mmCIF file of C-alpha atoms in Angstrom:
data_model
loop_
_atom_site.group_PDB
_atom_site.id
_atom_site.type_symbol
_atom_site.label_atom_id
_atom_site.label_comp_id
_atom_site.label_asym_id
_atom_site.label_seq_id
_atom_site.Cartn_x
_atom_site.Cartn_y
_atom_site.Cartn_z
ATOM 1 C CA ASP A 169 0.000 0.000 0.000
ATOM 2 C CA THR A 170 1.541 3.286 -1.122
ATOM 3 C CA GLU A 171 -1.267 5.591 -0.087
ATOM 4 C CA VAL A 172 -0.915 9.019 1.430
ATOM 5 C CA THR A 173 -4.192 10.680 2.364
ATOM 6 C CA GLN A 174 -4.859 14.390 2.712
ATOM 7 C CA THR A 175 -7.812 16.305 4.099
ATOM 8 C CA PRO A 176 -9.605 18.394 3.153
ATOM 9 C CA LYS A 177 -9.584 18.094 -0.640
ATOM 10 C CA HIS A 178 -10.605 21.717 -1.044
ATOM 11 C CA LEU A 179 -10.388 24.651 1.361
ATOM 12 C CA VAL A 180 -11.526 28.237 0.972
ATOM 13 C CA MET A 181 -10.455 30.616 3.713
ATOM 14 C CA GLY A 182 -10.359 34.307 4.395
ATOM 15 C CA MET A 183 -7.170 36.153 5.220
ATOM 16 C CA THR A 184 -8.072 36.305 8.929
ATOM 17 C CA ASN A 185 -8.995 32.637 9.310
ATOM 18 C CA LYS A 186 -7.050 29.855 10.978
ATOM 19 C CA LYS A 187 -7.232 26.440 9.377
ATOM 20 C CA SER A 188 -5.226 23.219 9.244
ATOM 21 C CA LEU A 189 -4.323 20.750 6.537
ATOM 22 C CA LYS A 190 -3.873 17.109 7.502
ATOM 23 C CA CYS A 191 -1.820 14.305 6.017
ATOM 24 C CA GLU A 192 -1.631 10.649 6.995
ATOM 25 C CA GLN A 193 0.377 7.634 5.860
ATOM 26 C CA HIS A 194 0.602 4.077 7.158
ATOM 27 C CA MET A 195 3.606 2.850 5.185
ATOM 28 C CA GLY A 196 6.048 3.112 8.081
ATOM 29 C CA HIS A 197 7.762 6.057 6.432
ATOM 30 C CA ARG A 198 9.752 8.230 8.805
ATOM 31 C CA ALA A 199 10.261 11.226 6.522
ATOM 32 C CA MET A 200 7.327 13.469 5.616
ATOM 33 C CA TYR A 201 7.185 16.552 3.451
ATOM 34 C CA TRP A 202 5.014 19.539 2.620
ATOM 35 C CA TYR A 203 5.129 20.984 -0.880
ATOM 36 C CA LYS A 204 3.371 23.934 -2.475
ATOM 37 C CA GLN A 205 2.435 23.778 -6.153
ATOM 38 C CA LYS A 206 1.182 26.694 -8.234
ATOM 39 C CA ALA A 207 -0.558 26.146 -11.548
ATOM 40 C CA LYS A 208 1.723 24.853 -14.328
ATOM 41 C CA LYS A 209 4.730 24.828 -11.970
ATOM 42 C CA PRO A 210 6.564 21.935 -10.319
ATOM 43 C CA PRO A 211 6.151 21.263 -6.598
ATOM 44 C CA GLU A 212 8.214 23.498 -4.295
ATOM 45 C CA LEU A 213 9.510 22.048 -1.051
ATOM 46 C CA MET A 214 8.315 23.804 2.112
ATOM 47 C CA PHE A 215 9.147 21.570 5.088
ATOM 48 C CA VAL A 216 10.753 18.215 5.807
ATOM 49 C CA TYR A 217 10.244 16.133 8.931
ATOM 50 C CA SER A 218 12.639 13.316 9.680
ATOM 51 C CA TYR A 219 11.754 10.991 12.549
ATOM 52 C CA GLU A 220 9.128 13.492 13.685
ATOM 53 C CA LYS A 221 11.633 16.327 13.910
ATOM 54 C CA LEU A 222 11.669 19.343 11.625
ATOM 55 C CA SER A 223 14.837 19.046 9.581
ATOM 56 C CA ILE A 224 14.254 21.506 6.740
ATOM 57 C CA ASN A 225 12.332 24.766 6.531
ATOM 58 C CA GLU A 226 12.770 26.315 3.108
ATOM 59 C CA SER A 227 12.412 29.908 4.339
ATOM 60 C CA VAL A 228 8.655 29.568 4.508
ATOM 61 C CA PRO A 229 6.734 32.527 6.031
ATOM 62 C CA SER A 230 5.644 32.057 9.640
ATOM 63 C CA ARG A 231 1.980 32.129 8.634
ATOM 64 C CA PHE A 232 2.600 28.466 7.722
ATOM 65 C CA SER A 233 3.290 26.302 10.777
ATOM 66 C CA PRO A 234 3.999 22.580 10.393
ATOM 67 C CA GLU A 235 3.470 19.923 13.042
ATOM 68 C CA CYS A 236 4.277 16.225 13.161
ATOM 69 C CA PRO A 237 2.360 14.711 16.114
ATOM 70 C CA ASN A 238 3.531 11.157 15.384
ATOM 71 C CA SER A 239 5.184 9.076 12.700
ATOM 72 C CA SER A 240 1.977 8.732 10.663
ATOM 73 C CA LEU A 241 0.568 12.253 10.806
ATOM 74 C CA LEU A 242 1.614 15.607 9.453
ATOM 75 C CA ASN A 243 -0.283 18.861 9.850
ATOM 76 C CA LEU A 244 0.105 22.283 8.301
ATOM 77 C CA HIS A 245 -1.450 25.089 10.311
ATOM 78 C CA LEU A 246 -2.469 28.176 8.366
ATOM 79 C CA HIS A 247 -3.008 31.666 9.758
ATOM 80 C CA ALA A 248 -3.347 35.110 8.207
ATOM 81 C CA LEU A 249 -2.684 33.866 4.682
ATOM 82 C CA GLN A 250 -2.466 36.047 1.607
ATOM 83 C CA PRO A 251 -4.266 35.508 -1.725
ATOM 84 C CA GLU A 252 -0.921 34.576 -3.306
ATOM 85 C CA ASP A 253 -0.805 31.570 -0.987
ATOM 86 C CA SER A 254 -3.601 29.986 -3.008
ATOM 87 C CA ALA A 255 -2.165 26.769 -4.448
ATOM 88 C CA LEU A 256 -2.249 22.977 -4.329
ATOM 89 C CA TYR A 257 -0.600 21.805 -1.100
ATOM 90 C CA LEU A 258 0.948 18.374 -1.372
ATOM 91 C CA CYS A 259 2.092 16.023 1.346
ATOM 92 C CA ALA A 260 4.612 13.272 0.648
ATOM 93 C CA SER A 261 6.412 10.590 2.608
ATOM 94 C CA SER A 262 9.449 8.412 2.079
ATOM 95 C CA HIS A 263 11.116 5.442 3.700
ATOM 96 C CA PRO A 264 14.313 6.142 5.588
ATOM 97 C CA GLY A 265 16.338 3.726 3.532
ATOM 98 C CA THR A 266 18.261 3.831 0.296
ATOM 99 C CA ALA A 267 15.233 4.130 -1.987
ATOM 100 C CA TYR A 268 14.010 7.580 -0.983
ATOM 101 C CA GLU A 269 11.082 7.442 -3.373
ATOM 102 C CA GLN A 270 8.593 10.014 -2.222
ATOM 103 C CA TYR A 271 4.938 9.067 -2.386
ATOM 104 C CA PHE A 272 2.541 11.952 -2.716
ATOM 105 C CA GLY A 273 -0.979 12.469 -1.501
ATOM 106 C CA PRO A 274 -3.747 13.865 -3.717
ATOM 107 C CA GLY A 275 -3.259 17.373 -2.377
ATOM 108 C CA THR A 276 -5.432 20.067 -0.827
ATOM 109 C CA ARG A 277 -6.596 22.833 -3.171
ATOM 110 C CA LEU A 278 -6.412 26.012 -1.081
ATOM 111 C CA THR A 279 -8.059 29.264 -2.082
ATOM 112 C CA VAL A 280 -7.458 32.377 0.017
ATOM 113 C CA THR A 281 -10.040 35.124 -0.442
ATOM 114 C CA GLU B 80 23.914 24.970 -8.553
ATOM 115 C CA ASP B 81 21.817 21.818 -8.829
ATOM 116 C CA GLN B 82 19.509 22.051 -11.818
ATOM 117 C CA VAL B 83 16.996 19.871 -13.667
ATOM 118 C CA THR B 84 15.778 20.743 -17.182
ATOM 119 C CA GLN B 85 13.008 18.901 -19.010
ATOM 120 C CA SER B 86 12.224 19.049 -22.709
ATOM 121 C CA PRO B 87 10.043 19.539 -24.536
ATOM 122 C CA GLU B 88 7.675 21.631 -22.412
ATOM 123 C CA ALA B 89 4.720 20.153 -24.281
ATOM 124 C CA LEU B 90 4.364 17.198 -26.621
ATOM 125 C CA ARG B 91 1.380 16.244 -28.722
ATOM 126 C CA LEU B 92 1.250 12.722 -30.115
ATOM 127 C CA GLN B 93 -1.203 10.665 -32.075
ATOM 128 C CA GLU B 94 -2.271 7.429 -30.460
ATOM 129 C CA GLY B 95 0.352 4.812 -31.254
ATOM 130 C CA GLU B 96 3.064 7.373 -32.099
ATOM 131 C CA SER B 97 6.089 6.544 -29.950
ATOM 132 C CA SER B 98 8.367 9.283 -28.605
ATOM 133 C CA SER B 99 10.737 10.253 -25.805
ATOM 134 C CA LEU B 100 10.843 12.870 -23.077
ATOM 135 C CA ASN B 101 14.186 14.250 -21.905
ATOM 136 C CA CYS B 102 15.453 15.220 -18.472
ATOM 137 C CA SER B 103 18.945 16.677 -18.212
ATOM 138 C CA TYR B 104 20.535 17.423 -14.876
ATOM 139 C CA THR B 105 23.542 19.069 -13.315
ATOM 140 C CA VAL B 106 23.979 18.018 -9.695
ATOM 141 C CA SER B 107 26.931 17.545 -7.416
ATOM 142 C CA GLY B 108 26.580 13.812 -6.988
ATOM 143 C CA LEU B 109 23.418 12.085 -8.197
ATOM 144 C CA ARG B 110 21.636 10.171 -5.481
ATOM 145 C CA GLY B 111 18.671 9.067 -7.510
ATOM 146 C CA LEU B 112 16.581 10.296 -10.418
ATOM 147 C CA PHE B 113 12.820 9.937 -10.212
ATOM 148 C CA TRP B 114 10.024 10.076 -12.745
ATOM 149 C CA TYR B 115 6.497 11.018 -11.741
ATOM 150 C CA ARG B 116 3.223 11.346 -13.611
ATOM 151 C CA GLN B 117 0.819 14.087 -12.578
ATOM 152 C CA ASP B 118 -2.774 14.464 -13.694
ATOM 153 C CA PRO B 119 -4.409 17.917 -13.422
ATOM 154 C CA GLY B 120 -5.302 18.859 -9.846
ATOM 155 C CA LYS B 121 -3.826 15.655 -8.401
ATOM 156 C CA GLY B 122 -0.645 14.679 -6.613
ATOM 157 C CA PRO B 123 2.322 13.263 -8.540
ATOM 158 C CA GLU B 124 2.254 9.490 -9.001
ATOM 159 C CA PHE B 125 5.585 7.729 -8.594
ATOM 160 C CA LEU B 126 6.778 5.866 -11.706
ATOM 161 C CA PHE B 127 10.498 5.026 -11.575
ATOM 162 C CA THR B 128 13.727 5.453 -9.666
ATOM 163 C CA LEU B 129 17.087 5.276 -11.448
ATOM 164 C CA TYR B 130 20.403 5.357 -9.650
ATOM 165 C CA SER B 131 23.265 4.696 -12.010
ATOM 166 C CA ALA B 132 24.188 5.294 -15.645
ATOM 167 C CA GLY B 133 23.026 2.454 -17.866
ATOM 168 C CA GLU B 134 20.102 1.562 -15.653
ATOM 169 C CA GLU B 135 16.717 0.976 -17.317
ATOM 170 C CA LYS B 136 13.247 0.360 -15.912
ATOM 171 C CA GLU B 137 9.966 -0.444 -17.623
ATOM 172 C CA LYS B 138 6.314 -0.258 -16.752
ATOM 173 C CA GLU B 139 3.668 -1.009 -19.353
ATOM 174 C CA ARG B 140 4.269 1.442 -22.238
ATOM 175 C CA LEU B 141 6.907 3.436 -20.358
ATOM 176 C CA LYS B 142 10.649 2.852 -20.226
ATOM 177 C CA ALA B 143 13.074 5.064 -18.326
ATOM 178 C CA THR B 144 16.804 5.166 -19.020
ATOM 179 C CA LEU B 145 19.697 7.010 -17.401
ATOM 180 C CA THR B 146 23.061 8.313 -18.581
ATOM 181 C CA LYS B 147 25.604 10.411 -16.700
ATOM 182 C CA LYS B 148 23.941 13.641 -17.816
ATOM 183 C CA GLU B 149 20.343 12.868 -18.659
ATOM 184 C CA SER B 150 17.418 10.547 -18.476
ATOM 185 C CA PHE B 151 14.842 9.625 -21.081
ATOM 186 C CA LEU B 152 11.288 8.491 -20.642
ATOM 187 C CA HIS B 153 10.338 6.503 -23.719
ATOM 188 C CA ILE B 154 6.655 6.063 -24.458
ATOM 189 C CA THR B 155 5.835 3.220 -26.828
ATOM 190 C CA ALA B 156 2.514 3.222 -28.689
ATOM 191 C CA PRO B 157 0.894 5.735 -26.318
ATOM 192 C CA LYS B 158 -2.808 5.790 -25.572
ATOM 193 C CA PRO B 159 -4.993 8.797 -24.697
ATOM 194 C CA GLU B 160 -4.921 7.743 -21.034
ATOM 195 C CA ASP B 161 -1.170 8.401 -21.022
ATOM 196 C CA SER B 162 -1.924 12.122 -21.322
ATOM 197 C CA ALA B 163 -0.510 13.858 -18.236
ATOM 198 C CA THR B 164 2.391 15.982 -17.103
ATOM 199 C CA TYR B 165 5.553 13.951 -16.551
ATOM 200 C CA LEU B 166 7.897 15.284 -13.899
ATOM 201 C CA CYS B 167 11.556 14.441 -13.460
ATOM 202 C CA ALA B 168 13.274 14.994 -10.111
ATOM 203 C CA VAL B 169 16.731 14.387 -8.715
ATOM 204 C CA ARG B 170 17.575 13.692 -5.123
ATOM 205 C CA VAL B 171 19.968 16.001 -3.346
ATOM 206 C CA GLY B 172 21.074 16.062 0.252
ATOM 207 C CA TYR B 173 23.598 14.138 2.219
ATOM 208 C CA GLY B 174 22.858 11.473 4.780
ATOM 209 C CA GLY B 175 19.882 11.383 7.072
ATOM 210 C CA SER B 176 16.563 9.861 6.245
ATOM 211 C CA GLN B 177 15.179 12.535 3.984
ATOM 212 C CA GLY B 178 15.587 12.593 0.229
ATOM 213 C CA ASN B 179 15.082 16.150 -0.883
ATOM 214 C CA LEU B 180 13.997 16.425 -4.485
ATOM 215 C CA ILE B 181 14.648 19.077 -7.111
ATOM 216 C CA PHE B 182 11.957 18.946 -9.784
ATOM 217 C CA GLY B 183 12.107 19.883 -13.432
ATOM 218 C CA LYS B 184 9.252 21.965 -14.854
ATOM 219 C CA GLY B 185 7.673 18.942 -16.467
ATOM 220 C CA THR B 186 6.588 17.857 -19.930
ATOM 221 C CA LYS B 187 2.879 18.035 -20.668
ATOM 222 C CA LEU B 188 1.986 15.090 -22.884
ATOM 223 C CA SER B 189 -1.226 15.017 -24.910
ATOM 224 C CA VAL B 190 -2.154 11.873 -26.827
ATOM 225 C CA LYS B 191 -4.941 12.230 -29.363
ATOM 226 C CA PRO B 192 -7.024 9.261 -30.504
#
């Protein structure tokens, strides 16, 4: 099973709202990732968690706050977003071995109004 | 600077017309090259991992090959359902459990019946 699930599928929020994106995998992967993808662009790495610890933050604004409560779950907390933050947010996971293939979830389509 | 370039940006084929997509890379030590397929509004779907020059992998109508400077994704007798954007990514990073990816901009493939 190579499934990564993400909720919600779609999210519309105002600039003053607080919301969270959720990601879950049950493949035993110990690395999890958040990516942002704008239309007709490749995914851009935002955060990497390795063994539940934040290992990479690609200079992402503080209005995005990641959290990894356990080895299967990854959250992205959103607060005071801007319209330019509207994008497809992708979660991925990989096994901490030599393969490093990242398996992606279906994404959350976020619209900031 | 690590860089991944895909060509062409877009490719239109007739059903059954075989062709190849190119991914050239300049990285300081390749630790894996990955091919993904992405349908509109969905997360990338993992296809192949290649590690060393001369390596080849096949899956149905797709065959991926790797040289020291580039990779090709050959599509034999494509069908309309092969229409998607194909993303190439290389793994960078040293040690640890994460495999950070640098993505190319993708090739959008359209197969007409």
